[in-house]
Coordinates of N, CA, C and O in Angstrom, one line a residue:
X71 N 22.8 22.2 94.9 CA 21.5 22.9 94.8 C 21.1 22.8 93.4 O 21.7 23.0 92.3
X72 N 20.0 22.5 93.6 CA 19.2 22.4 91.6 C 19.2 23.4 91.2 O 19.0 24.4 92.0
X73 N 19.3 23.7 90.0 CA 19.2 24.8 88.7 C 17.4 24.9 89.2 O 16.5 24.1 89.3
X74 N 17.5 26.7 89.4 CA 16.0 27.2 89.1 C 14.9 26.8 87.7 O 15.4 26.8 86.6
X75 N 13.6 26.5 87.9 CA 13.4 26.6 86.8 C 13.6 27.8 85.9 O 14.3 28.8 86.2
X76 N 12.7 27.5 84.8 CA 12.9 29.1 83.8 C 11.6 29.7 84.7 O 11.6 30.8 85.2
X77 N 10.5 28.7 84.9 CA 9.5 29.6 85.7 C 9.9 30.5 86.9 O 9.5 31.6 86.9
X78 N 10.6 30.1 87.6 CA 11.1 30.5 88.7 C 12.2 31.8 88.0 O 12.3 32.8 88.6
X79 N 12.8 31.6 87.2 CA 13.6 32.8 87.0 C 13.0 34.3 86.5 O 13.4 35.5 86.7
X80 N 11.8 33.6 85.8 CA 10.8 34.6 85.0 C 10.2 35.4 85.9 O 9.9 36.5 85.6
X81 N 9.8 34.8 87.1 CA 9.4 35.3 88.5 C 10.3 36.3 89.0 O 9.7 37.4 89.1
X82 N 11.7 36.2 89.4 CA 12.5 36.9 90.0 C 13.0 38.0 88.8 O 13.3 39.2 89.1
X83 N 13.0 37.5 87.6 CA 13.2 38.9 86.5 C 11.8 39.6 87.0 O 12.2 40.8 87.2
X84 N 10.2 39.8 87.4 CA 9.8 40.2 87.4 C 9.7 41.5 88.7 O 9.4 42.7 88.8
X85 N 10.2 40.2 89.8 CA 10.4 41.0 91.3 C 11.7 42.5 90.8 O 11.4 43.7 90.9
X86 N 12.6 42.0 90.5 CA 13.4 42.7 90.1 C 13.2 43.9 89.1 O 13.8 45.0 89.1
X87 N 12.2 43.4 88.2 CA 12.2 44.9 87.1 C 11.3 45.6 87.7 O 11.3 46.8 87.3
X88 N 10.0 45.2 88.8 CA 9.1 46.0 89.6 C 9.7 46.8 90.6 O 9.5 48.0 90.8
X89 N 10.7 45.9 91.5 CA 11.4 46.8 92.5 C 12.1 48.0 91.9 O 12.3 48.9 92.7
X90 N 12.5 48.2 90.5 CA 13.3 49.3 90.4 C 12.3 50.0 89.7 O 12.8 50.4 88.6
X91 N 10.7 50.3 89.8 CA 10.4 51.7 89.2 C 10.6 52.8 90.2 O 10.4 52.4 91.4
X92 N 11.0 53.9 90.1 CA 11.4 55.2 90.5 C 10.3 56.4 90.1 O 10.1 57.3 90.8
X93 N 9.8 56.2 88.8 CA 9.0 57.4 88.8 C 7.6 57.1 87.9 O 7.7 56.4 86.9
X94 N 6.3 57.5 88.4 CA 6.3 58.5 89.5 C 6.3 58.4 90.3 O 6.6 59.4 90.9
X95 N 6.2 57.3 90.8 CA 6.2 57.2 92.2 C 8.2 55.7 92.2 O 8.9 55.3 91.3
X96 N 8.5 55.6 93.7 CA 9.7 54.6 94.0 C 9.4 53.6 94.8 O 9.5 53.7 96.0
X97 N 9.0 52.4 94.3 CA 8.6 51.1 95.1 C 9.9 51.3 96.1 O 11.1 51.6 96.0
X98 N 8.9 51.1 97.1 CA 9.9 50.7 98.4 C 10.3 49.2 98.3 O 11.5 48.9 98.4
X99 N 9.3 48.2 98.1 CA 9.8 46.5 98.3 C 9.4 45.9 97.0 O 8.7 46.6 96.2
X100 N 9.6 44.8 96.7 CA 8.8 44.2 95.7 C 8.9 42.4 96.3 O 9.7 41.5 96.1
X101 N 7.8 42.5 96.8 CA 7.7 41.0 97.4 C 6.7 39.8 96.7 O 5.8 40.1 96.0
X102 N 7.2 38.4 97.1 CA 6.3 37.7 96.5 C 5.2 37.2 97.3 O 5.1 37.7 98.4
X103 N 4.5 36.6 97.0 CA 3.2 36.3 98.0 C 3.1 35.4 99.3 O 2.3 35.2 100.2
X104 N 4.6 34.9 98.8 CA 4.9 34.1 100.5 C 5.8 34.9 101.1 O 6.7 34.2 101.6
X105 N 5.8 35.8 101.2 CA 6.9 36.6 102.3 C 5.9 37.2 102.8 O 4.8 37.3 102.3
X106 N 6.4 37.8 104.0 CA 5.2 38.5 104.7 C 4.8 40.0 104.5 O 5.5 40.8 104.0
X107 N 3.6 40.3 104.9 CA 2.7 41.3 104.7 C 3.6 42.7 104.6 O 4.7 42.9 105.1
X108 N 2.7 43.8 103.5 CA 3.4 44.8 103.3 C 3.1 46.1 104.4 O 2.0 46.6 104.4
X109 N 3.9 46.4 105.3 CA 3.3 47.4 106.2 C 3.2 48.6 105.7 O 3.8 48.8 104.6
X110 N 2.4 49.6 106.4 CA 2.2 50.7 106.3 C 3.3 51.6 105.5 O 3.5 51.7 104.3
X111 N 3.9 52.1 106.5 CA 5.7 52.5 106.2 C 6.5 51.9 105.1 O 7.6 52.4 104.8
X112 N 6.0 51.0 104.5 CA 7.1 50.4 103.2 C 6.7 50.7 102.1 O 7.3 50.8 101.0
X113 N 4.9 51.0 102.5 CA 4.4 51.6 100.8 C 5.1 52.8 100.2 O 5.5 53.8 100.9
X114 N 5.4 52.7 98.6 CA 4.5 52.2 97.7 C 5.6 50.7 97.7 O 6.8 50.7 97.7
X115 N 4.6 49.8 97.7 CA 4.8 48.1 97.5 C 4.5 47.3 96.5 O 3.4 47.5 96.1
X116 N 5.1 46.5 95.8 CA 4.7 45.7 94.8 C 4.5 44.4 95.2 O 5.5 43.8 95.4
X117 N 3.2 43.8 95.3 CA 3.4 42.2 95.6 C 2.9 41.3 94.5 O 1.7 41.4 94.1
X118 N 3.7 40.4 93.9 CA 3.3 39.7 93.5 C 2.7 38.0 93.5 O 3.1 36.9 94.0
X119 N 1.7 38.5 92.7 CA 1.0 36.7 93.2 C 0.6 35.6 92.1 O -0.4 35.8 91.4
X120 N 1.3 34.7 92.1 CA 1.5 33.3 91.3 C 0.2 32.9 91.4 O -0.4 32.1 92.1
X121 N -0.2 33.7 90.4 CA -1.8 32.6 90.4 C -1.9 31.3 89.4 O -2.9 30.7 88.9
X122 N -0.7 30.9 89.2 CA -0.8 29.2 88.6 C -0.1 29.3 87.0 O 0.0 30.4 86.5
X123 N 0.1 28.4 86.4 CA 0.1 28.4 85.0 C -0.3 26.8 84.6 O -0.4 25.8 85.3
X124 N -0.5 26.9 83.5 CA -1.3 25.9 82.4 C -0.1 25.2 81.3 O 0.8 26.0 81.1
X125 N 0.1 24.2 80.6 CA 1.3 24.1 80.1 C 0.2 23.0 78.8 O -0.9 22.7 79.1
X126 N 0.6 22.8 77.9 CA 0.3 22.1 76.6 C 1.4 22.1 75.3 O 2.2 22.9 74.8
X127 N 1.2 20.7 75.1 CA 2.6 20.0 74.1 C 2.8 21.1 72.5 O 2.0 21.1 71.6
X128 N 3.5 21.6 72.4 CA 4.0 22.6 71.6 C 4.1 21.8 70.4 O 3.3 21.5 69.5
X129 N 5.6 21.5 70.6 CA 6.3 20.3 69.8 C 7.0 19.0 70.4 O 7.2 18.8 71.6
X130 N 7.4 18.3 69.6 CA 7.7 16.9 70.5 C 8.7 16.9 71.8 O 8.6 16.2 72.8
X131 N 9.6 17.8 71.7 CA 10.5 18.1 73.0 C 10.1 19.8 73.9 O 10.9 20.6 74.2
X132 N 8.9 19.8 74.0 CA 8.9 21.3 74.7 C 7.5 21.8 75.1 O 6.8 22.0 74.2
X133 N 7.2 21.9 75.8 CA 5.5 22.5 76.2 C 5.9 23.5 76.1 O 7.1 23.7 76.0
X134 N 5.1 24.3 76.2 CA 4.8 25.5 76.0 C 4.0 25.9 77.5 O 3.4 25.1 78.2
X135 N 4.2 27.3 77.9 CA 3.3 27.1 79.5 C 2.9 28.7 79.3 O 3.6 29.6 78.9
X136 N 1.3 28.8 79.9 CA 1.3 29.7 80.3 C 1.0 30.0 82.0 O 0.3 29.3 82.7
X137 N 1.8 31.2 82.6 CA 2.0 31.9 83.5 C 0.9 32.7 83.9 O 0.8 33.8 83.4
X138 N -0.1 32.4 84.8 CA -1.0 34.0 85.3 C -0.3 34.7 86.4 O 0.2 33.9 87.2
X139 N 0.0 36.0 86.6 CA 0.5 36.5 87.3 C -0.5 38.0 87.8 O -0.9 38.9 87.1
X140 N -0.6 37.6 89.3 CA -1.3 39.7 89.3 C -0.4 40.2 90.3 O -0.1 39.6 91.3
X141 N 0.1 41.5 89.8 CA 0.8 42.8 90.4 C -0.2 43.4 91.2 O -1.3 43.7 90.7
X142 N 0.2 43.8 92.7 CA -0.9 44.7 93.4 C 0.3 45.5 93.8 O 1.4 45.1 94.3
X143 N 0.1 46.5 93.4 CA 0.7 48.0 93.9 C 0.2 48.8 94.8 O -0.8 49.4 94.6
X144 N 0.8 48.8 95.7 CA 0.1 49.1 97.3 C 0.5 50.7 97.4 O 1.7 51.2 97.4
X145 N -0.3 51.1 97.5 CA 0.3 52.8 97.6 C -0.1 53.3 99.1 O -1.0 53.0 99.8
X146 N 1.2 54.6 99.1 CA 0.6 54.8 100.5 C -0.7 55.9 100.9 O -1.6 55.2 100.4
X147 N -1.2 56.8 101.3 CA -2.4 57.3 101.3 C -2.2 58.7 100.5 O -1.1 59.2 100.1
X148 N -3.6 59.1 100.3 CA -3.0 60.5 99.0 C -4.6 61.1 99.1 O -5.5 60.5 99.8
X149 N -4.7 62.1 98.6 CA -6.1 62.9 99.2 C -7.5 62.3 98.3 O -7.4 61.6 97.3
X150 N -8.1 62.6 98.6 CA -9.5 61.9 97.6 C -9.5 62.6 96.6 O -10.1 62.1 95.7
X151 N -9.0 63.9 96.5 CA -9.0 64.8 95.1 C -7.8 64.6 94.2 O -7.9 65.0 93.1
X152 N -6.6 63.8 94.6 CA -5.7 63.7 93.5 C -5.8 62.3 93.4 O -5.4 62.0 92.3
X153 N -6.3 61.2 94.0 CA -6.5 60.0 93.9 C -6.4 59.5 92.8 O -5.3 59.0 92.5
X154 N -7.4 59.3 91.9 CA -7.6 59.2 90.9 C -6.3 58.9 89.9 O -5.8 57.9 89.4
X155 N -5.9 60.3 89.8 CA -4.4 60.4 89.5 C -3.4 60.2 89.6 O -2.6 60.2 88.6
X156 N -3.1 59.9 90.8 CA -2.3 58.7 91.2 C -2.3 57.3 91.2 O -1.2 56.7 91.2
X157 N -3.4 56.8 91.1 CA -4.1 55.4 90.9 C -3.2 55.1 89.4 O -2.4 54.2 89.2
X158 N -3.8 56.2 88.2 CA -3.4 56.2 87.2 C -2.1 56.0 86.8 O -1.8 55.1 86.0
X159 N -1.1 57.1 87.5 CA 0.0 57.0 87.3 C 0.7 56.1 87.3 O 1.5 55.7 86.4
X160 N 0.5 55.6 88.8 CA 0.8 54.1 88.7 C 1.0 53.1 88.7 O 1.9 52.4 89.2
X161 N -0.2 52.9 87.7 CA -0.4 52.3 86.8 C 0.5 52.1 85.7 O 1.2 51.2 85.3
X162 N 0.2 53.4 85.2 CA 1.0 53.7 83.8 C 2.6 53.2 84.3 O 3.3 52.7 83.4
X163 N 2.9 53.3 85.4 CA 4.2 53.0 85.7 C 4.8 51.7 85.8 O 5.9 51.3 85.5
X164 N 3.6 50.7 86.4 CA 3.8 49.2 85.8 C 3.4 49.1 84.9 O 3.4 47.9 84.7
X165 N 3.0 49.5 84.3 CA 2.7 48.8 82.3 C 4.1 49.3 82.2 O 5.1 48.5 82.3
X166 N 4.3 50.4 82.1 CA 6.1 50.4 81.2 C 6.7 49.7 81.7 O 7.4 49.3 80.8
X167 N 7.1 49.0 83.2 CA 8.4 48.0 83.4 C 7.9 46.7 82.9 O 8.6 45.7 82.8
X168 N 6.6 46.8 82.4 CA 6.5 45.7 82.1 C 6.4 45.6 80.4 O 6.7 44.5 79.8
X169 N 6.0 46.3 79.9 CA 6.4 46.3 78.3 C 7.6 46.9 77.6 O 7.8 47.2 76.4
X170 N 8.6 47.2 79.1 CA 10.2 47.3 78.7 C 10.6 46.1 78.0 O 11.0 46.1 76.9
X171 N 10.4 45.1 78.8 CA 10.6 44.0 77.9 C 9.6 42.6 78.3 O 9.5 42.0 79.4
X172 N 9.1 42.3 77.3 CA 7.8 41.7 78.0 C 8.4 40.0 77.5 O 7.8 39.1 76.9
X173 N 9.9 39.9 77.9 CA 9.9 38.3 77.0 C 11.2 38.3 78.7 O 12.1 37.6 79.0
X174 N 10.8 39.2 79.4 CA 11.7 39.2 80.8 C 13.3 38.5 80.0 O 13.6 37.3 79.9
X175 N 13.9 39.4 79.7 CA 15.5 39.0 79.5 C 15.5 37.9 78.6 O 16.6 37.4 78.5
X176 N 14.7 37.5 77.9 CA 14.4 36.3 76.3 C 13.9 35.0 77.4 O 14.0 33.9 76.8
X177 N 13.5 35.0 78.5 CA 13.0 33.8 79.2 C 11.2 33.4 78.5 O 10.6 32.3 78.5
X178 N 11.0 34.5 78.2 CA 9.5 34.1 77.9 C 9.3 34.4 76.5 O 10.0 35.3 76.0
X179 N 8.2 33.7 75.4 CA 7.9 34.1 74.7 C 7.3 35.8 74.2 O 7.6 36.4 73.2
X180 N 6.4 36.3 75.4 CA 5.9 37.3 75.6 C 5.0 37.5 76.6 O 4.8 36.5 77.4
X181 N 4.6 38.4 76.8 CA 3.7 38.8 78.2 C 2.5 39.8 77.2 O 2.7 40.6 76.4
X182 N 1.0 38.9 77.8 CA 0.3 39.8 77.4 C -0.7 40.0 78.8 O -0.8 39.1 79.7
X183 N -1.4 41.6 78.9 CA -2.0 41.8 80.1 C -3.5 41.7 80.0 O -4.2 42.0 79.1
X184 N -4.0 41.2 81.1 CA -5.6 40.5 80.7 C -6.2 40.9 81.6 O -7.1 40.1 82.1
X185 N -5.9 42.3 82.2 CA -6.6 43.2 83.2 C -6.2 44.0 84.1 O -5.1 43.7 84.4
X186 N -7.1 45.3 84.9 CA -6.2 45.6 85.6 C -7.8 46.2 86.2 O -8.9 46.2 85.6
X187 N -7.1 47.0 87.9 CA -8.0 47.5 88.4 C -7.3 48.6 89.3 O -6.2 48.7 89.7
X188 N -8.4 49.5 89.6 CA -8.2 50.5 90.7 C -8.9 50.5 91.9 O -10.1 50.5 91.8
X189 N -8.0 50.5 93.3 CA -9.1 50.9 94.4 C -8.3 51.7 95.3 O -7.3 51.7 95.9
X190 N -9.4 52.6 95.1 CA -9.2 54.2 95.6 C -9.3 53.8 97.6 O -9.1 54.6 98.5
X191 N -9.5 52.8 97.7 CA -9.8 52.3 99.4 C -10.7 52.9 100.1 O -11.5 53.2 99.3
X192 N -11.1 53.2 101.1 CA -12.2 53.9 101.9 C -11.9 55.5 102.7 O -10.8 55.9 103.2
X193 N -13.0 56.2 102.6 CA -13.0 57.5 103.2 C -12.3 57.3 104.1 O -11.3 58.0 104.1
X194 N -12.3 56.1 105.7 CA -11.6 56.1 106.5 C -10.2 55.8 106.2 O -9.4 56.3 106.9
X195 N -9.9 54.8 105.1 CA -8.5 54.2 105.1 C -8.1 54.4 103.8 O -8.2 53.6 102.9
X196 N -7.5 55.6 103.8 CA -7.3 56.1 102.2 C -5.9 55.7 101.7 O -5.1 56.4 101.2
X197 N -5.8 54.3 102.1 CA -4.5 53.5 101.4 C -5.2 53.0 100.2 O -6.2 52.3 100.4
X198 N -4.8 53.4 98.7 CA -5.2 52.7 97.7 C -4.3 51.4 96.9 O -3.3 50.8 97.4
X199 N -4.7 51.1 95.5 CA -3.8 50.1 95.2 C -4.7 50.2 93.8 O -5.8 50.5 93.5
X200 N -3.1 49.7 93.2 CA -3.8 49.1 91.8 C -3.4 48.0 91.5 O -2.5 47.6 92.2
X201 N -3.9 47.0 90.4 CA -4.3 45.6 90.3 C -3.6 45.2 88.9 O -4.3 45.3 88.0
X202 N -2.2 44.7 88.6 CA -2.8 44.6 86.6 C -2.2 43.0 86.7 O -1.1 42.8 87.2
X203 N -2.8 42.3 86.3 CA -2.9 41.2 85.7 C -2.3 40.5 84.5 O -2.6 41.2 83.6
X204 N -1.7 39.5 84.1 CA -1.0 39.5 82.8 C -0.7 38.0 82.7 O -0.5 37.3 83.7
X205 N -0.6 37.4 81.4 CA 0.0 36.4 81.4 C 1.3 35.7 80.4 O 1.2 35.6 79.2
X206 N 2.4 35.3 81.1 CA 3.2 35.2 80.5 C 3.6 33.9 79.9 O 3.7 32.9 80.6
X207 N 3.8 34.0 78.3 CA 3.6 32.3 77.7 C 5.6 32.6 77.3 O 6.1 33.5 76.8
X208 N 6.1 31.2 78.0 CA 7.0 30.4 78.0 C 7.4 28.7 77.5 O 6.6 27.7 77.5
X209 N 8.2 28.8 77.1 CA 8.7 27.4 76.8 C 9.4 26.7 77.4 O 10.5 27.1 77.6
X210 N 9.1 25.3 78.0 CA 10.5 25.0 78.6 C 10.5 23.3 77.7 O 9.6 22.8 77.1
X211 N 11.9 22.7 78.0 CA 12.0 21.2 77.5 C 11.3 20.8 78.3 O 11.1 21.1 79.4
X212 N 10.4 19.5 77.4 CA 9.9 18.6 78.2 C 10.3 17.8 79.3 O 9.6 17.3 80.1
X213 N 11.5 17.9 79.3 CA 12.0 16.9 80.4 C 12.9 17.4 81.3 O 13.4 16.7 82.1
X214 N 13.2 19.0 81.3 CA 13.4 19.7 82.2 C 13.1 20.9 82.1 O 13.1 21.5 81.0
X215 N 12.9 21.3 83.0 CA 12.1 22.9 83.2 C 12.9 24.3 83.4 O 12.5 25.4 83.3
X216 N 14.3 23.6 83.7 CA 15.3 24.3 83.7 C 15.5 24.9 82.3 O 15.6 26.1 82.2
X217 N 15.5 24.0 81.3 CA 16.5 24.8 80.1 C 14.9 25.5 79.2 O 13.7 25.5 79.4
X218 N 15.6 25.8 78.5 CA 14.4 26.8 77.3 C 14.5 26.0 76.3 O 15.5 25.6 76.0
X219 N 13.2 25.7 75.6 CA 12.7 25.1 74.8 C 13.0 25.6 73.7 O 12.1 26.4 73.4
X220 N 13.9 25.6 72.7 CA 13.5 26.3 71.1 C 12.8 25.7 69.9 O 13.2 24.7 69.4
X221 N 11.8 26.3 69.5 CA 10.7 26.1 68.9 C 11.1 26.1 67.6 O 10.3 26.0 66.7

């Protein structure tokens, strides 16, 4: 079996450091965007989705890559009057697993975040979710993607 990339590892440090927030609120799953749908009953959920990365020549043995990544945190339903505040919270709760260590275990150069959002969902379907967005710049060797690039 082939050695993971570093992309691919940087991925699963991510699944991993989302599945274990506990407070305020305790992810039930933390899945990626090809596994299947988060039900009802499993929220609060973390899915993440590989929105692509971009790579350009650093130095002569190593690109440099950047990673887009968005976190949707699927919450389960909560009243229209504490909403808000929950939205928040958990928010505040992925930014900290994620500026625990934003170089994921020294795989990445750093993680910077380039947005986020709230949706409070509808009067009838008061499942909300929050959105944060980030992108993670990495190094790998040019000629394999497996090892890390040192700059």
């Amino acid at each position: 079996m082939a050695e993971p990339s570093i992309r691919e590892l940087i991925l699963v440090a991510i699944q991993l450091r989302v599945a274990a927030i506990v407070t305020p609120i305790k992810v039930n799953r933390a899945l990626r965007h090809d596994e299947a749908a988060v039900q009802v009953d499993e929220r609060p959920a973390v899915r993440i989705l590989d929105r692509g990365d971009s790579a350009r020549r650093h130095v002569r043995l190593a690109w440099e890559c950047v990673m887009r990544v968005e976190l949707q945190l699927l919450l389960r339903e909560a009243s229209r009057d504490n909403r808000p505040r929950v939205l928040t919270d958990a928010l505040q709760a992925l930014d900290a697993a994620i500026v625990a260590d934003g170089t994921w275990g020294g795989l990445a150069v750093k993680t910077d975040f380039t947005g986020a959002s709230l949706s409070q969902g509808e009067a009838v379907e008061p499942l909300a979710s929050v959105t944060r967005t980030m992108e993670v710049r990495y190094r790998v060797n040019r000629f394999d993607p497996t090892v890390m690039a040192e700059v």
